[in-house]
Coordinates of C-alpha atoms in Angstrom, one line a residue:
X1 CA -1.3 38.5 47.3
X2 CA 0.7 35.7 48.9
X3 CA 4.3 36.6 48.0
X4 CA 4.8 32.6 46.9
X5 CA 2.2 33.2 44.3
X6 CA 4.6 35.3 42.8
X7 CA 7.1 32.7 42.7
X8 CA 8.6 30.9 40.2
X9 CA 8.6 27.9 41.7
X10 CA 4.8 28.3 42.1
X11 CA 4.5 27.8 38.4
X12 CA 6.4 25.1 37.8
X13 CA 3.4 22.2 38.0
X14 CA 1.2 24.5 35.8
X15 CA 3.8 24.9 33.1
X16 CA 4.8 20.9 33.2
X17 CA 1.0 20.7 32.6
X18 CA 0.8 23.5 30.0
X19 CA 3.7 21.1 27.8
X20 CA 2.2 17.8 29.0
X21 CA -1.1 19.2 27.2
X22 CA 0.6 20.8 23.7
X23 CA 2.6 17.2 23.8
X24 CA -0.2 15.0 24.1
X25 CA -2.2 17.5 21.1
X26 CA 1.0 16.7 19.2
X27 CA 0.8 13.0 19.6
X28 CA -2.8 12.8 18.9
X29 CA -2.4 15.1 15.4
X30 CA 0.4 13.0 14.6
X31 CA -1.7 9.9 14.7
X32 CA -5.2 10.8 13.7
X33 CA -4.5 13.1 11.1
X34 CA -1.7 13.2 8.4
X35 CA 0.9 10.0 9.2
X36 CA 4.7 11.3 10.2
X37 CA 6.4 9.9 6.6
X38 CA 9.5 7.8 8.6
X39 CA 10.1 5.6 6.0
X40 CA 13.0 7.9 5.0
X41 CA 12.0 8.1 1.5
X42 CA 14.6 9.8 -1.0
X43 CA 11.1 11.7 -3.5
X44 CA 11.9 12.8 -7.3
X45 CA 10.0 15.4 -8.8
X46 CA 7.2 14.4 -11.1
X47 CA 8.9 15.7 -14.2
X48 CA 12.2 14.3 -13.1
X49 CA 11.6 10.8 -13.0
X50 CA 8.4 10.5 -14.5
X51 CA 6.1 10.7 -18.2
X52 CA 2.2 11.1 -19.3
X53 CA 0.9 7.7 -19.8
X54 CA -2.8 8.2 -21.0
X55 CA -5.7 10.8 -20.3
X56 CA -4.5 13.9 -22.0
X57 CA -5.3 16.5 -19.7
X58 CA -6.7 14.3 -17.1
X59 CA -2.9 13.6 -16.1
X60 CA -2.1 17.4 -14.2
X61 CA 1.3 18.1 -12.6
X62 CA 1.4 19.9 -9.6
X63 CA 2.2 23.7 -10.1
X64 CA 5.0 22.9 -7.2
X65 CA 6.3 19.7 -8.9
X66 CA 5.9 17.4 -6.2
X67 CA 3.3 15.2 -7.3
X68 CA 0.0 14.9 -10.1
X69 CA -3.5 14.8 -9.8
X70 CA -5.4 11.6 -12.6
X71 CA -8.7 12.4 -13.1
X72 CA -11.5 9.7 -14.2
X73 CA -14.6 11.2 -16.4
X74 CA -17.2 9.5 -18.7
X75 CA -14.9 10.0 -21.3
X76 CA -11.2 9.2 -19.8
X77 CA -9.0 8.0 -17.1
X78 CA -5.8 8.6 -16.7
X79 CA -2.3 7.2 -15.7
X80 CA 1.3 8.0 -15.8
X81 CA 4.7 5.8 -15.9
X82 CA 8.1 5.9 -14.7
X83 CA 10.5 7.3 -17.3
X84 CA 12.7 4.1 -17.0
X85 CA 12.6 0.3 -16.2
X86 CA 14.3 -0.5 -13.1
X87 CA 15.5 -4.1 -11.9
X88 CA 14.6 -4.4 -8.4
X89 CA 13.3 -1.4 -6.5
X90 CA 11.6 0.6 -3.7
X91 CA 8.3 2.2 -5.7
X92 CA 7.0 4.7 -3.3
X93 CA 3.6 7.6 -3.2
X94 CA 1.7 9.6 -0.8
X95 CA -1.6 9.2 -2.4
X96 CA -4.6 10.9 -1.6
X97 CA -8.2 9.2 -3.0
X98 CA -11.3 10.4 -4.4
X99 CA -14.1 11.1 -2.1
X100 CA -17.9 10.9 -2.1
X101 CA -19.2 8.3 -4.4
X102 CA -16.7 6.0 -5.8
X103 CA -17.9 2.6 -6.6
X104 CA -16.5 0.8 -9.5
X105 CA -13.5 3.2 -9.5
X106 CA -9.8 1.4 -9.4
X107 CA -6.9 3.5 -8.5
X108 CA -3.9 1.5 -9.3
X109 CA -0.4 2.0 -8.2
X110 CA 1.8 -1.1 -9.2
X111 CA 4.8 -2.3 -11.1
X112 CA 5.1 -4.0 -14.7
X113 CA 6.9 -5.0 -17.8
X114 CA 3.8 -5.9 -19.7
X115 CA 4.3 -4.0 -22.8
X116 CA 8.0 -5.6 -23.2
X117 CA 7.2 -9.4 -22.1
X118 CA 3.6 -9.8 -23.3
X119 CA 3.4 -13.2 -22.2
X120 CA 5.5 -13.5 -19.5
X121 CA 5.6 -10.3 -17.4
X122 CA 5.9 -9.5 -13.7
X123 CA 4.0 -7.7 -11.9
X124 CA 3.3 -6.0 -8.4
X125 CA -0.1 -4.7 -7.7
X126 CA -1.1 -2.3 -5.4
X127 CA -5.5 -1.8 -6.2
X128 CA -7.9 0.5 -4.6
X129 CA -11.2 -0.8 -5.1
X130 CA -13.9 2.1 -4.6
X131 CA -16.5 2.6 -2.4
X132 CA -19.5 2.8 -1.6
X133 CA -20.1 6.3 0.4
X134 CA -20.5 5.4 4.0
X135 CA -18.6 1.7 3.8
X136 CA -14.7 1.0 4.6
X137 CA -12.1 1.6 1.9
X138 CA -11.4 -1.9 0.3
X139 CA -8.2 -2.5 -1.6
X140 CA -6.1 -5.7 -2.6
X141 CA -2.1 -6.4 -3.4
X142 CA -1.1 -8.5 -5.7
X143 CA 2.1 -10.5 -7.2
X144 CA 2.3 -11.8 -10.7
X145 CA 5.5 -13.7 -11.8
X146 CA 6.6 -14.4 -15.5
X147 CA 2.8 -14.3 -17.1
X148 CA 1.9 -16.2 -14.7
X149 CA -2.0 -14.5 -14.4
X150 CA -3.5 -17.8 -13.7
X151 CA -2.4 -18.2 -10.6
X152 CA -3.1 -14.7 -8.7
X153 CA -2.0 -14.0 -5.1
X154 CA -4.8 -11.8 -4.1
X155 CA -5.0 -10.3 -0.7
X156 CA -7.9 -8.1 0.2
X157 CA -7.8 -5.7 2.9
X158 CA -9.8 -2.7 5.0
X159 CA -8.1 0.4 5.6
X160 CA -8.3 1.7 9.5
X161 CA -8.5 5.3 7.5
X162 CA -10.1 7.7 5.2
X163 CA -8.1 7.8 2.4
X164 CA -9.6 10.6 1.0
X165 CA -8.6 12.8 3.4
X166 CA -5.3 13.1 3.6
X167 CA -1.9 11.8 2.0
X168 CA -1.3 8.5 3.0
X169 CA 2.2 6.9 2.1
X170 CA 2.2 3.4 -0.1
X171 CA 5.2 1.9 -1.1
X172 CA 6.2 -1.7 -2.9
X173 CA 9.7 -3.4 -1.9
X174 CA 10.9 -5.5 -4.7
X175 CA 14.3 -6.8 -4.4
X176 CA 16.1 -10.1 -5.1
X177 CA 15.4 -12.2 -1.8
X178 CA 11.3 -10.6 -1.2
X179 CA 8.6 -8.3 -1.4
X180 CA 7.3 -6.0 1.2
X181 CA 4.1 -4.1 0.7
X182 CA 3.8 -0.8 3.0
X183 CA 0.9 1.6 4.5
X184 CA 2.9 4.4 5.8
X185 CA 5.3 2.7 7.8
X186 CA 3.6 -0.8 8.6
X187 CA 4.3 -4.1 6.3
X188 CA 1.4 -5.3 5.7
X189 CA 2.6 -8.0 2.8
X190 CA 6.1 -10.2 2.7
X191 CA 6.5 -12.5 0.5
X192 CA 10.0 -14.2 0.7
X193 CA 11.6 -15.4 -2.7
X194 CA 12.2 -19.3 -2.7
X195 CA 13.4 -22.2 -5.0
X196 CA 10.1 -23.5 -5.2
X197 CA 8.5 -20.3 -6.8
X198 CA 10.8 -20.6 -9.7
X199 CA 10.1 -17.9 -12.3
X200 CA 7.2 -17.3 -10.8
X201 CA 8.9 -14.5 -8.5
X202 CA 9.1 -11.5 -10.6
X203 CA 12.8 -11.0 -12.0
X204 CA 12.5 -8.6 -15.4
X205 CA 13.1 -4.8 -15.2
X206 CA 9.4 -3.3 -14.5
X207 CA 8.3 0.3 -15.1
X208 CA 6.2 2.2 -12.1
X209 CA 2.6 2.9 -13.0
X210 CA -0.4 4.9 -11.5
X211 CA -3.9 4.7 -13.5
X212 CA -7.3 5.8 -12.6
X213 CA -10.3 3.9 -14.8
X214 CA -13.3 2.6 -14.5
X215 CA -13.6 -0.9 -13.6
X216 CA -17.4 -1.3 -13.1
X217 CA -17.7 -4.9 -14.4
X218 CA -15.6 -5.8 -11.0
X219 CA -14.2 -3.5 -8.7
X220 CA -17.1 -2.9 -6.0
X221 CA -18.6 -5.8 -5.0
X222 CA -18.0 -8.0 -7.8
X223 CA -19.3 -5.6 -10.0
X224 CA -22.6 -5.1 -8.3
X225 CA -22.1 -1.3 -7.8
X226 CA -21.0 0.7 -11.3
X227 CA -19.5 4.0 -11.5
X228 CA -22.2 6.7 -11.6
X229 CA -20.8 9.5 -13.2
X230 CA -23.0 12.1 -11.6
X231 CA -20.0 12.6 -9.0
X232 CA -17.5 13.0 -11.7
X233 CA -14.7 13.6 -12.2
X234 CA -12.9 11.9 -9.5
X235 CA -9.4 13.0 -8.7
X236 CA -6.7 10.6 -7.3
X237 CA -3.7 12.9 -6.2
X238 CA 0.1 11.6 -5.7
X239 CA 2.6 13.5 -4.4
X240 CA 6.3 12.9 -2.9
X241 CA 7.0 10.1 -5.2
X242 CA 10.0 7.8 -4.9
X243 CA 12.8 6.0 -7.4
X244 CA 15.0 3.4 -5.4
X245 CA 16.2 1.1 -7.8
X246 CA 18.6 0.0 -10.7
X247 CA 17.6 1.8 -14.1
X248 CA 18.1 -0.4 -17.1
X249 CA 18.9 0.5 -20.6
X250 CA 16.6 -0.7 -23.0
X251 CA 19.2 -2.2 -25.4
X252 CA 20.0 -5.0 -22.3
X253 CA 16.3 -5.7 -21.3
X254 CA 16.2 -8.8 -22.9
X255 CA 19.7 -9.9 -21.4
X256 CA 19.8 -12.8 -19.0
X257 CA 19.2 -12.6 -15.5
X258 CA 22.5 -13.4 -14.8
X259 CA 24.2 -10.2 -16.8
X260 CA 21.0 -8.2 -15.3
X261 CA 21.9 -9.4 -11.8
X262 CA 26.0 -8.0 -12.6
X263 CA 24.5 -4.8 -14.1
X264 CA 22.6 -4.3 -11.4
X265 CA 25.0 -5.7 -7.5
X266 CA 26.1 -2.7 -6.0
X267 CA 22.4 -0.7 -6.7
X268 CA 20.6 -4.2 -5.2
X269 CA 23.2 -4.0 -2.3
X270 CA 21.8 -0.7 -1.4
X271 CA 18.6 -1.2 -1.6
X272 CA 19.0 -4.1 0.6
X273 CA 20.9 -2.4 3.2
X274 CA 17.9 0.1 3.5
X275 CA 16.0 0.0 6.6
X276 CA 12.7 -1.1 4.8
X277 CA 14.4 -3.7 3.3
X278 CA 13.9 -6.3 6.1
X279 CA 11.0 -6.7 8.6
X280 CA 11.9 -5.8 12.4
X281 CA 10.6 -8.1 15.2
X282 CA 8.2 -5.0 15.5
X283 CA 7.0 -4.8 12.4
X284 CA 6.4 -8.2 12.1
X285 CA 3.7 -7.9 15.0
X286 CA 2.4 -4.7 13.3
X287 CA 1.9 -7.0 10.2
X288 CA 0.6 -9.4 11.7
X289 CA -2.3 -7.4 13.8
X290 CA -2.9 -5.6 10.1
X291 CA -3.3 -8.9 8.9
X292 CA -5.7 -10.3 12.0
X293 CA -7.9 -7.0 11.6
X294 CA -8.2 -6.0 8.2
X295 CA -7.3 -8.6 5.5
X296 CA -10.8 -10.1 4.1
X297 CA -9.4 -12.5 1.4
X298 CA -5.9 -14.8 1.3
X299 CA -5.3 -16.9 -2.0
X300 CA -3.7 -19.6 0.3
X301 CA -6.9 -20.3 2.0
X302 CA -8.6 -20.6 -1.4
X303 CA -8.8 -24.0 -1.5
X304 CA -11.4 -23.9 -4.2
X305 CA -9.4 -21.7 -6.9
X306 CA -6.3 -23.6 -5.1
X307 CA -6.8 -27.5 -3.8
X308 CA -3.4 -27.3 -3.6
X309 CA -2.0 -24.1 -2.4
X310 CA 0.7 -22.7 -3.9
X311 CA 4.2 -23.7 -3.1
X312 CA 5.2 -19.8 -0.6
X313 CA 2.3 -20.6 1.2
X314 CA 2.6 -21.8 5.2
X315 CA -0.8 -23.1 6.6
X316 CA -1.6 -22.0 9.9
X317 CA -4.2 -23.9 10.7
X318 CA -6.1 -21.8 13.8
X319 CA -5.6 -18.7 11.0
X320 CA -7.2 -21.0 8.6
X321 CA -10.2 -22.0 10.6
X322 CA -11.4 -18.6 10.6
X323 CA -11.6 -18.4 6.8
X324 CA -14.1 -20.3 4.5
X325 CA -13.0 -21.8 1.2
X326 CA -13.3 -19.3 -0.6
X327 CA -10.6 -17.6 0.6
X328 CA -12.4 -14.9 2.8
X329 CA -13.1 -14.4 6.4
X330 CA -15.9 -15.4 7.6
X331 CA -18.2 -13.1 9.0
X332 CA -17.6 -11.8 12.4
X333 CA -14.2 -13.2 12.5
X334 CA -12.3 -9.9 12.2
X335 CA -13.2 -8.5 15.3
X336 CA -13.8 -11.4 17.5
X337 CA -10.5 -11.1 19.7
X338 CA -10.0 -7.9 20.0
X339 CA -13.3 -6.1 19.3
X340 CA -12.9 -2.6 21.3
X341 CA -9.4 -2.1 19.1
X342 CA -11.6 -2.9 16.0
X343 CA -11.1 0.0 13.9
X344 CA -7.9 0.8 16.0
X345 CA -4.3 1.6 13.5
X346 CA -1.7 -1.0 13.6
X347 CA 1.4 -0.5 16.2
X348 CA 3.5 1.6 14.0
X349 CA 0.9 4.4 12.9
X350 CA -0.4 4.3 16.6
X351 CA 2.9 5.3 17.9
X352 CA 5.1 8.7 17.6
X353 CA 7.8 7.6 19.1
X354 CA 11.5 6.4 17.6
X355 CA 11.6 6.6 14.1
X356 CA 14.4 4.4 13.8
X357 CA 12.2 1.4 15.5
X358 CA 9.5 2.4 12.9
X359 CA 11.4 1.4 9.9

């Protein structure tokens, strides 16, 4: 054999290739299959932070802890709440959906005060909408302000995922100046507090919930397609849960905002300081492609539930023309500028690089 075979030197391309190889594998696993969680999300244990809502034994802890399994039969769903209110908060879940068969099935994670202000409660949806085996994942976010149910702000959305088959991160921003919904790390929802809202911006303490039911009268299709129970039970999963916020003693709920607002400074000045607190430059573009490829339905473009649109909403008019009045897209639209990235992940989930610009 040639002595420079034997050399070390000799080796050096094929071992720059051998690493070049195990780092693209890396990359690729990182970004088709379970998301890197860089969000930098403090997680409580299940028992720690939270309490059995409804569904008897359809509410299961995890043997570890770290998360619970709600189950939805013919008989029962199932849901669970946080063990206190919290003014202002980052409401966080890796979340893992049923599979198969799941029209007409809602998995709800969201914010609310409900059972304290029965007519005037807040509230911050997060709504998975079933499916139909075979079709995208549909779900919708959602903002209610002091009872204010008559005017929704529905957004729909496609997911550029399987949710059933892994853990996928969603979390809900609420602090005193806006809202940020996440999937994983991308915003996919900001909605900046202003004068003109009034008290329609959510302001009282709000417990976390996370329910599995049936909603066959409207989930899937507008109710079209019901829950056959056939593939039953179906089994949400949440795990690594989260608890940023400002717990509130029940004796001060009904305190003004302004003695909830002093209560509550320093814990709002650290949430605000958090890195998922504000929207980078990047993340703004990672919204907004989310927004260009996968939102179906925006309440501002409703102009026939809305003539006038509500007072947060900015018109862009090129955005608009793609929309009927109904509030969704028009066929076709989703796609049209970009169609060979159509079912490709926004910027954040498609990149494994710097955490720190991921946030």
């Amino acid at each position: 054999m040639d002595p420079s075979l034997r050399s070390p030197s000799f080796l050096l391309p094929y071992c720059f290739f051998f690493f070049f190889l195990l780092f693209t594998v890396a990359t690729t696993t990182a970004t088709e299959g379970a998301p890197a969680d860089r969000l930098n999300v403090d997680t409580v244990p299940y028992a720690h932070g939270f309490r059995h809502l409804f569904g008897d034994s359809n509410c299961a802890p995890f043997v570890d802890g770290r998360g619970v399994s709600l189950l939805l039969d013919r008989f029962t769903g199932a849901g669970f709440i946080s063990s206190d209110m919290y003014q202002h908060g980052f409401y966080s879940a890796k979340i893992k959906l049923p599979s198969d068969y799941t029209a007409g099935v809602v998995v709800a994670f969201y914010t609310s005060n409900g059972d304290v202000f029965e007519k005037t409660h807040d509230e911050l949806d997060i709504e998975f909408l079933g499916n139909i085996r075979g079709k995208k994942w549909r779900f919708q976010t959602n903002v209610y302000g002091n009872g204010s149910t008559y005017r929704g702000r529905e957004e729909r959305y496609t997911l550029w995922f399987d949710p059933t088959e892994d853990f996928h991160r969603y979390s809900i921003l609420w602090t005193p100046d806006n809202i940020i919904f996440y999937v994983d790390d991308v915003p996919i929802r900001e909605m900046k507090k202003t004068e003109a809202m009034g008290g329609e911006y959510p302001s009282k303490p709000m417990s976390l919930y996370a329910t599995i039911w049936d909603a066959s009268d409207w989930a899937t299709s507008g109710g079209r397609y019901k829950v056959n129970y056939k593939y039953a039970p179906f089994t949400a999963q949440f795990k690594d849960l989260s608890l940023e916020g400002c717990p509130v003693d029940p004796a001060i709920l009904r305190s003004s905002t302004a003695d909830l607002a002093s209560a509550c400074s320093a814990a709002a000045t650290s949430l605000q300081s958090k890195a998922y607190s504000a929207v980078t430059a990047r993340g703004r573009a990672a919204m907004r492609r989310f927004r260009q490829r996968y939102m179906y339905y925006y309440y501002c473009y409703d102009s026939i539930r809305y003539p006038v649109p509500p007072v947060e909403c900015a018109i862009d008019p090129f955005e608009r023309s793609r929309y009927h009045d109904t509030g969704r897209l028009k066929f076709g639209s989703t796609h049209r500028r970009r169609p060979r990235r159509s079912t490709a992940a926004p910027a954040y989930y498609e990149s494994a690089d710097n955490g720190a610009d991921a946030q």
